[in-house]
Amino acid sequence: MTIQNALTVDVEDYFQVSAFAKSVNQSDWDSYPLRVEKNTRRLMDMFDEAQVKATFFVLGWVADKNRSLIIEIAERGHEVACHGYSHQLIYNQTREVFREETVRSKSLLEDIVQVPVRGYRAASYSITRDSLWALDILAEAGFDYDSSIFPVRHDRYGIVGAKEVPHILQTPQGHSLVEFPLSTARVFNYTLPIAGGGYFRLYPYLLTRAGLKQVNSRQQPFIFYLHPWEIDPDQPRIDASWFSRFRHYNNLEKCESRLQRLMKDFQFDTAWQVLNSLGLAESS
Ligand SMILES: [Zn+2]
């Protein structure tokens, strides 16, 4: 049987990413030309062509500016999920601020699409050992699943040794929450992040494909992520450190054709549907 994998998009714009947080003040976001709408539509057109449904983790800030885009995502049959409101790293926030903006963002999205928003993904996967308390707040806010834990070592995110397959986790306060961790592959003794984004642009396509096939060969679905700005090589350039610019701009021009190949090589559905097929999604 062919395994259905989760295709996900983190809907935010090119100037909101964590790599540029030192160069771009949040108070200046309004002064940047928006490109998220056009790029998200382009992704949806590609998904239509490939007859694929995806999960869109939408930033509340974007939803506030583009309500019609969020309605369109839902009307085209995709899942609308939550990417927080302000794209601040959770471990830099207080619990109170995190709770307030998460609840606000979920209600905003539900008000727009008029269906329950079940899934959550943290800005830059910032649920780490220092911010596991966020899982309690997600469960209390009524989310059914989280997809923020990256079982790798990285300067900004990651929980080394975290479980690598979708599962029900116990939050620190004892709630149950479904976790769909970002996918990794084993290469020799090394855990290789293989789930999309910058890794998808950095690695040769055949390495990504081999890693993802490895996950499927264990009879497990993978979860793949991309950002609308990653298919937009013409986006305005932002002045930042060499390393941040490399991470953000590397191989943008190759991303769209690689995504097309990916959608031919694997089967995809929304994260919620994939969890459903694993028996992890109980309609609540
Ligand atoms: Zn993000």
Short mmCIF file of N, CA, C and O in Angstrom, two decimals, residues 153-263:
data_model
loop_
_atom_site.label_atom_id
_atom_site.label_comp_id
_atom_site.label_asym_id
_atom_site.label_seq_id
_atom_site.Cartn_x
_atom_site.Cartn_y
_atom_site.Cartn_z
N ARG A 153 19.74 18.19 16.38
CA ARG A 153 20.51 19.25 17.04
C ARG A 153 20.64 20.42 16.07
O ARG A 153 21.02 20.24 14.91
N HIS A 154 20.32 21.63 16.52
CA HIS A 154 20.35 22.81 15.65
C HIS A 154 20.55 24.01 16.55
O HIS A 154 20.23 23.96 17.73
N ASP A 155 21.05 25.13 15.99
CA ASP A 155 21.31 26.28 16.87
C ASP A 155 20.03 26.94 17.37
O ASP A 155 20.04 27.63 18.39
N ARG A 156 18.91 26.77 16.65
CA ARG A 156 17.71 27.49 17.03
C ARG A 156 16.59 26.58 17.52
O ARG A 156 15.64 27.03 18.14
N TYR A 157 16.64 25.31 17.22
CA TYR A 157 15.53 24.41 17.60
C TYR A 157 16.06 23.00 17.81
O TYR A 157 17.25 22.73 17.68
N GLY A 158 15.11 22.08 18.09
CA GLY A 158 15.48 20.68 18.16
C GLY A 158 15.46 20.10 19.56
O GLY A 158 15.78 20.75 20.54
N ILE A 159 15.01 18.83 19.62
CA ILE A 159 15.11 18.04 20.85
C ILE A 159 15.80 16.75 20.45
O ILE A 159 15.19 15.87 19.81
N VAL A 160 17.09 16.66 20.79
CA VAL A 160 17.86 15.47 20.43
C VAL A 160 17.26 14.27 21.16
O VAL A 160 16.99 14.34 22.36
N GLY A 161 17.02 13.19 20.40
CA GLY A 161 16.51 11.98 21.03
C GLY A 161 14.99 11.92 21.14
O GLY A 161 14.45 10.94 21.62
N ALA A 162 14.30 12.99 20.70
CA ALA A 162 12.82 12.96 20.75
C ALA A 162 12.31 11.88 19.80
O ALA A 162 12.97 11.53 18.81
N LYS A 163 11.13 11.36 20.09
CA LYS A 163 10.53 10.31 19.27
C LYS A 163 10.34 10.81 17.84
O LYS A 163 9.89 11.94 17.63
N GLU A 164 10.66 9.95 16.86
CA GLU A 164 10.72 10.42 15.47
C GLU A 164 9.46 10.11 14.66
O GLU A 164 9.40 10.46 13.49
N VAL A 165 8.49 9.43 15.25
CA VAL A 165 7.27 9.07 14.50
C VAL A 165 6.06 9.72 15.17
O VAL A 165 6.11 10.09 16.35
N PRO A 166 4.96 9.86 14.40
CA PRO A 166 3.75 10.44 15.01
C PRO A 166 3.30 9.61 16.22
O PRO A 166 3.34 8.38 16.16
N HIS A 167 2.92 10.28 17.29
CA HIS A 167 2.56 9.57 18.51
C HIS A 167 1.74 10.49 19.42
O HIS A 167 1.65 11.69 19.17
N ILE A 168 1.17 9.89 20.47
CA ILE A 168 0.46 10.69 21.47
C ILE A 168 1.45 10.95 22.60
O ILE A 168 2.00 10.01 23.16
N LEU A 169 1.68 12.22 22.88
CA LEU A 169 2.62 12.52 23.98
C LEU A 169 1.85 13.01 25.20
O LEU A 169 0.72 13.48 25.11
N GLN A 170 2.49 12.87 26.33
CA GLN A 170 1.95 13.41 27.58
C GLN A 170 2.64 14.74 27.83
O GLN A 170 3.86 14.81 27.87
N THR A 171 1.86 15.79 28.00
CA THR A 171 2.45 17.10 28.27
C THR A 171 2.92 17.12 29.74
O THR A 171 2.53 16.25 30.52
N PRO A 172 3.76 18.12 30.10
CA PRO A 172 4.25 18.16 31.50
C PRO A 172 3.12 18.12 32.53
O PRO A 172 3.28 17.55 33.61
N GLN A 173 1.96 18.74 32.21
CA GLN A 173 0.84 18.75 33.17
C GLN A 173 -0.10 17.57 32.99
O GLN A 173 -1.18 17.54 33.58
N GLY A 174 0.28 16.62 32.10
CA GLY A 174 -0.50 15.39 31.99
C GLY A 174 -1.61 15.38 30.96
O GLY A 174 -2.44 14.47 30.95
N HIS A 175 -1.66 16.38 30.08
CA HIS A 175 -2.62 16.31 28.98
C HIS A 175 -2.07 15.39 27.90
O HIS A 175 -0.87 15.18 27.80
N SER A 176 -3.00 14.87 27.05
CA SER A 176 -2.56 14.10 25.88
C SER A 176 -2.63 14.99 24.66
O SER A 176 -3.59 15.75 24.49
N LEU A 177 -1.63 14.91 23.82
CA LEU A 177 -1.59 15.70 22.60
C LEU A 177 -0.88 14.87 21.54
O LEU A 177 0.14 14.24 21.81
N VAL A 178 -1.45 14.87 20.32
CA VAL A 178 -0.78 14.15 19.23
C VAL A 178 0.39 14.99 18.73
O VAL A 178 0.25 16.20 18.53
N GLU A 179 1.54 14.36 18.56
CA GLU A 179 2.71 15.06 18.02
C GLU A 179 3.10 14.43 16.68
O GLU A 179 3.20 13.21 16.57
N PHE A 180 3.27 15.29 15.68
CA PHE A 180 3.77 14.83 14.39
C PHE A 180 5.14 15.49 14.22
O PHE A 180 5.27 16.61 13.73
N PRO A 181 6.21 14.81 14.68
CA PRO A 181 7.54 15.44 14.66
C PRO A 181 8.04 15.61 13.23
O PRO A 181 7.68 14.83 12.33
N LEU A 182 8.88 16.61 13.02
CA LEU A 182 9.45 16.86 11.70
C LEU A 182 10.37 15.69 11.34
O LEU A 182 11.13 15.21 12.18
N SER A 183 10.30 15.28 10.08
CA SER A 183 10.92 14.00 9.70
C SER A 183 12.44 14.06 9.62
O SER A 183 13.03 15.06 9.23
N THR A 184 13.02 12.93 9.99
CA THR A 184 14.48 12.76 9.93
C THR A 184 14.79 11.41 9.30
O THR A 184 13.94 10.52 9.29
N ALA A 185 16.01 11.26 8.79
CA ALA A 185 16.47 9.98 8.27
C ALA A 185 17.75 9.60 9.01
O ALA A 185 18.41 10.44 9.61
N ARG A 186 18.08 8.31 8.98
CA ARG A 186 19.33 7.85 9.58
C ARG A 186 20.37 7.71 8.48
O ARG A 186 20.16 7.01 7.50
N VAL A 187 21.48 8.42 8.62
CA VAL A 187 22.57 8.25 7.68
C VAL A 187 23.79 7.89 8.50
O VAL A 187 24.27 8.69 9.30
N PHE A 188 24.27 6.64 8.32
CA PHE A 188 25.27 6.07 9.22
C PHE A 188 24.74 6.22 10.64
O PHE A 188 23.65 5.78 10.93
N ASN A 189 25.43 6.92 11.51
CA ASN A 189 24.92 7.03 12.87
C ASN A 189 24.33 8.40 13.14
O ASN A 189 24.14 8.80 14.28
N TYR A 190 24.04 9.12 12.08
CA TYR A 190 23.67 10.52 12.20
C TYR A 190 22.18 10.69 11.89
O TYR A 190 21.65 10.06 10.99
N THR A 191 21.50 11.53 12.65
CA THR A 191 20.10 11.83 12.38
C THR A 191 20.05 13.04 11.46
O THR A 191 20.43 14.15 11.85
N LEU A 192 19.59 12.82 10.25
CA LEU A 192 19.61 13.89 9.23
C LEU A 192 18.22 14.51 9.11
O LEU A 192 17.24 13.82 8.83
N PRO A 193 18.10 15.85 9.32
CA PRO A 193 16.80 16.49 9.09
C PRO A 193 16.49 16.43 7.60
O PRO A 193 17.34 16.77 6.78
N ILE A 194 15.29 15.98 7.27
CA ILE A 194 14.99 15.70 5.87
C ILE A 194 13.62 16.25 5.50
O ILE A 194 13.09 16.00 4.43
N ALA A 195 13.06 17.07 6.40
CA ALA A 195 11.63 17.38 6.31
C ALA A 195 11.27 18.49 5.34
O ALA A 195 10.10 18.74 5.11
N GLY A 196 12.22 19.19 4.75
CA GLY A 196 11.83 20.23 3.79
C GLY A 196 12.61 21.52 3.99
O GLY A 196 13.74 21.52 4.50
N GLY A 197 11.98 22.63 3.60
CA GLY A 197 12.54 23.96 3.81
C GLY A 197 13.97 24.11 3.32
O GLY A 197 14.31 23.73 2.21
N GLY A 198 14.81 24.68 4.18
CA GLY A 198 16.21 24.93 3.83
C GLY A 198 16.96 23.64 3.48
O GLY A 198 17.86 23.65 2.65
N TYR A 199 16.58 22.53 4.13
CA TYR A 199 17.25 21.26 3.84
C TYR A 199 16.91 20.81 2.42
O TYR A 199 17.76 20.29 1.70
N PHE A 200 15.68 21.02 2.03
CA PHE A 200 15.21 20.64 0.69
C PHE A 200 15.96 21.43 -0.37
O PHE A 200 16.31 20.93 -1.43
N ARG A 201 16.24 22.71 -0.05
CA ARG A 201 16.97 23.54 -1.02
C ARG A 201 18.46 23.23 -1.00
O ARG A 201 19.13 23.32 -2.01
N LEU A 202 18.98 22.85 0.16
CA LEU A 202 20.42 22.60 0.30
C LEU A 202 20.84 21.27 -0.32
O LEU A 202 21.81 21.21 -1.08
N TYR A 203 20.13 20.19 0.01
CA TYR A 203 20.56 18.86 -0.45
C TYR A 203 20.23 18.68 -1.92
O TYR A 203 19.22 19.20 -2.40
N PRO A 204 21.02 17.86 -2.61
CA PRO A 204 20.58 17.42 -3.95
C PRO A 204 19.24 16.69 -3.81
O PRO A 204 19.01 16.03 -2.79
N TYR A 205 18.38 16.83 -4.82
CA TYR A 205 17.05 16.23 -4.72
C TYR A 205 17.11 14.73 -4.40
O TYR A 205 16.32 14.22 -3.61
N LEU A 206 18.09 14.05 -5.00
CA LEU A 206 18.13 12.59 -4.81
C LEU A 206 18.44 12.21 -3.35
O LEU A 206 18.00 11.15 -2.90
N LEU A 207 19.14 13.06 -2.63
CA LEU A 207 19.39 12.79 -1.21
C LEU A 207 18.09 12.93 -0.42
O LEU A 207 17.74 12.07 0.41
N THR A 208 17.34 14.00 -0.69
CA THR A 208 16.04 14.17 -0.04
C THR A 208 15.15 12.96 -0.33
O THR A 208 14.56 12.38 0.58
N ARG A 209 15.10 12.58 -1.61
CA ARG A 209 14.22 11.46 -1.97
C ARG A 209 14.63 10.18 -1.25
O ARG A 209 13.79 9.44 -0.74
N ALA A 210 15.93 9.92 -1.19
CA ALA A 210 16.41 8.71 -0.52
C ALA A 210 16.04 8.74 0.97
O ALA A 210 15.60 7.74 1.54
N GLY A 211 16.20 9.90 1.60
CA GLY A 211 15.88 10.01 3.02
C GLY A 211 14.40 9.79 3.28
O GLY A 211 14.00 9.11 4.22
N LEU A 212 13.56 10.39 2.43
CA LEU A 212 12.12 10.26 2.61
C LEU A 212 11.66 8.83 2.31
O LEU A 212 10.78 8.29 2.98
N LYS A 213 12.29 8.21 1.31
CA LYS A 213 11.96 6.81 1.02
C LYS A 213 12.31 5.93 2.20
O LYS A 213 11.62 4.95 2.50
N GLN A 214 13.40 6.27 2.86
CA GLN A 214 13.81 5.49 4.04
C GLN A 214 12.72 5.53 5.11
O GLN A 214 12.38 4.52 5.72
N VAL A 215 12.13 6.73 5.32
CA VAL A 215 11.05 6.85 6.31
C VAL A 215 9.88 5.97 5.89
O VAL A 215 9.36 5.17 6.69
N ASN A 216 9.47 6.05 4.62
CA ASN A 216 8.35 5.24 4.13
C ASN A 216 8.67 3.73 4.19
O ASN A 216 7.78 2.92 4.39
N SER A 217 9.95 3.39 4.01
CA SER A 217 10.31 1.96 4.04
C SER A 217 10.14 1.38 5.44
O SER A 217 10.04 0.17 5.61
N ARG A 218 10.09 2.25 6.45
CA ARG A 218 9.78 1.79 7.81
C ARG A 218 8.27 1.79 8.06
O ARG A 218 7.83 1.75 9.20
N GLN A 219 7.49 1.92 6.97
CA GLN A 219 6.03 1.98 7.07
C GLN A 219 5.55 3.18 7.87
O GLN A 219 4.52 3.13 8.55
N GLN A 220 6.31 4.27 7.81
CA GLN A 220 5.92 5.49 8.51
C GLN A 220 5.74 6.62 7.50
O GLN A 220 6.48 6.69 6.51
N PRO A 221 4.75 7.50 7.73
CA PRO A 221 4.62 8.66 6.87
C PRO A 221 5.66 9.71 7.29
O PRO A 221 6.05 9.78 8.44
N PHE A 222 6.11 10.52 6.34
CA PHE A 222 6.91 11.68 6.72
C PHE A 222 6.05 12.92 6.64
O PHE A 222 4.95 12.92 6.09
N ILE A 223 6.57 14.00 7.23
CA ILE A 223 5.90 15.30 7.12
C ILE A 223 6.89 16.25 6.45
O ILE A 223 8.05 16.33 6.85
N PHE A 224 6.42 16.90 5.42
CA PHE A 224 7.27 17.77 4.61
C PHE A 224 6.77 19.21 4.75
O PHE A 224 5.57 19.44 4.80
N TYR A 225 7.69 20.17 4.85
CA TYR A 225 7.25 21.57 4.99
C TYR A 225 7.99 22.48 4.01
O TYR A 225 9.11 22.20 3.60
N LEU A 226 7.30 23.56 3.67
CA LEU A 226 7.86 24.56 2.78
C LEU A 226 7.23 25.90 3.15
O LEU A 226 6.19 25.94 3.81
N HIS A 227 7.87 26.99 2.75
CA HIS A 227 7.31 28.33 2.97
C HIS A 227 7.00 28.96 1.62
O HIS A 227 7.74 28.73 0.66
N PRO A 228 5.96 29.80 1.56
CA PRO A 228 5.65 30.44 0.27
C PRO A 228 6.84 31.19 -0.32
O PRO A 228 7.04 31.18 -1.54
N TRP A 229 7.67 31.83 0.51
CA TRP A 229 8.81 32.60 -0.02
C TRP A 229 9.88 31.71 -0.63
O TRP A 229 10.76 32.20 -1.36
N GLU A 230 9.81 30.40 -0.38
CA GLU A 230 10.86 29.51 -0.91
C GLU A 230 10.71 29.22 -2.40
O GLU A 230 11.62 28.67 -3.02
N ILE A 231 9.55 29.58 -2.97
CA ILE A 231 9.41 29.42 -4.42
C ILE A 231 9.45 30.79 -5.11
O ILE A 231 8.98 30.93 -6.24
N ASP A 232 10.04 31.78 -4.45
CA ASP A 232 10.01 33.16 -4.94
C ASP A 232 11.44 33.74 -5.04
O ASP A 232 11.87 34.50 -4.18
N PRO A 233 12.18 33.37 -6.10
CA PRO A 233 13.57 33.83 -6.21
C PRO A 233 13.67 35.35 -6.36
O PRO A 233 14.74 35.91 -6.12
N ASP A 234 12.58 36.02 -6.75
CA ASP A 234 12.64 37.47 -7.01
C ASP A 234 12.31 38.33 -5.78
O ASP A 234 12.19 39.54 -5.89
N GLN A 235 12.15 37.71 -4.62
CA GLN A 235 11.79 38.48 -3.42
C GLN A 235 12.87 39.53 -3.11
O GLN A 235 14.05 39.32 -3.40
N PRO A 236 12.48 40.67 -2.52
CA PRO A 236 13.46 41.69 -2.15
C PRO A 236 14.51 41.11 -1.20
O PRO A 236 14.19 40.29 -0.34
N ARG A 237 15.76 41.52 -1.38
CA ARG A 237 16.85 41.00 -0.55
C ARG A 237 16.96 41.79 0.74
O ARG A 237 16.83 43.02 0.74
N ILE A 238 17.22 41.08 1.84
CA ILE A 238 17.34 41.71 3.15
C ILE A 238 18.79 41.59 3.61
O ILE A 238 19.42 40.55 3.45
N ASP A 239 19.29 42.71 4.16
CA ASP A 239 20.67 42.76 4.60
C ASP A 239 20.79 42.05 5.95
O ASP A 239 20.19 42.46 6.93
N ALA A 240 21.55 40.95 5.99
CA ALA A 240 21.72 40.20 7.24
C ALA A 240 23.08 39.53 7.19
O ALA A 240 23.85 39.74 6.25
N SER A 241 23.37 38.70 8.17
CA SER A 241 24.68 38.03 8.19
C SER A 241 24.80 37.10 6.99
O SER A 241 23.80 36.65 6.42
N TRP A 242 26.05 36.79 6.64
CA TRP A 242 26.28 35.91 5.49
C TRP A 242 25.54 34.59 5.67
O TRP A 242 24.90 34.10 4.75
N PHE A 243 25.62 34.04 6.89
CA PHE A 243 25.04 32.73 7.14
C PHE A 243 23.51 32.77 7.02
O PHE A 243 22.89 31.89 6.42
N SER A 244 22.90 33.82 7.58
CA SER A 244 21.44 33.94 7.48
C SER A 244 21.00 34.10 6.03
O SER A 244 19.99 33.53 5.60
N ARG A 245 21.78 34.89 5.27
CA ARG A 245 21.41 35.07 3.86
C ARG A 245 21.57 33.77 3.09
O ARG A 245 20.75 33.43 2.25
N PHE A 246 22.63 33.02 3.41
CA PHE A 246 22.82 31.73 2.74
C PHE A 246 21.63 30.81 3.02
O PHE A 246 21.03 30.24 2.12
N ARG A 247 21.26 30.70 4.30
CA ARG A 247 20.14 29.82 4.67
C ARG A 247 18.86 30.21 3.94
O ARG A 247 18.08 29.37 3.55
N HIS A 248 18.65 31.51 3.80
CA HIS A 248 17.37 31.96 3.26
C HIS A 248 17.33 31.95 1.73
O HIS A 248 16.30 31.61 1.14
N TYR A 249 18.45 32.33 1.09
CA TYR A 249 18.41 32.52 -0.36
C TYR A 249 18.96 31.35 -1.17
O TYR A 249 18.76 31.30 -2.38
N ASN A 250 19.62 30.40 -0.50
CA ASN A 250 20.25 29.30 -1.22
C ASN A 250 19.23 28.50 -2.06
O ASN A 250 18.23 28.03 -1.52
N ASN A 251 19.50 28.39 -3.35
CA ASN A 251 18.72 27.51 -4.25
C ASN A 251 17.22 27.81 -4.31
O ASN A 251 16.43 26.90 -4.59
N LEU A 252 16.82 29.06 -4.08
CA LEU A 252 15.39 29.38 -4.20
C LEU A 252 14.88 29.05 -5.60
O LEU A 252 13.75 28.59 -5.77
N GLU A 253 15.73 29.26 -6.59
CA GLU A 253 15.29 29.07 -7.98
C GLU A 253 15.09 27.60 -8.33
O GLU A 253 14.46 27.27 -9.33
N LYS A 254 15.61 26.70 -7.48
CA LYS A 254 15.45 25.27 -7.77
C LYS A 254 14.25 24.66 -7.07
O LYS A 254 13.87 23.51 -7.32
N CYS A 255 13.66 25.43 -6.16
CA CYS A 255 12.70 24.84 -5.23
C CYS A 255 11.42 24.37 -5.92
O CYS A 255 10.91 23.28 -5.65
N GLU A 256 10.90 25.21 -6.83
CA GLU A 256 9.62 24.88 -7.46
C GLU A 256 9.70 23.58 -8.26
O GLU A 256 8.84 22.71 -8.15
N SER A 257 10.76 23.43 -9.07
CA SER A 257 10.85 22.21 -9.88
C SER A 257 11.10 20.99 -9.00
O SER A 257 10.61 19.89 -9.27
N ARG A 258 11.85 21.19 -7.91
CA ARG A 258 12.05 20.06 -6.99
C ARG A 258 10.73 19.64 -6.35
O ARG A 258 10.46 18.44 -6.18
N LEU A 259 9.92 20.63 -5.98
CA LEU A 259 8.62 20.31 -5.37
C LEU A 259 7.75 19.52 -6.35
O LEU A 259 7.06 18.58 -5.96
N GLN A 260 7.81 19.92 -7.62
CA GLN A 260 7.03 19.18 -8.62
C GLN A 260 7.49 17.71 -8.71
O GLN A 260 6.66 16.81 -8.80
N ARG A 261 8.80 17.51 -8.66
CA ARG A 261 9.31 16.12 -8.68
C ARG A 261 8.85 15.38 -7.43
O ARG A 261 8.45 14.21 -7.50
N LEU A 262 8.94 16.04 -6.30
CA LEU A 262 8.56 15.41 -5.03
C LEU A 262 7.12 14.92 -5.07
O LEU A 262 6.80 13.82 -4.61
N MET A 263 6.24 15.76 -5.66
CA MET A 263 4.82 15.39 -5.68
C MET A 263 4.55 14.26 -6.68
O MET A 263 3.51 13.62 -6.62
#
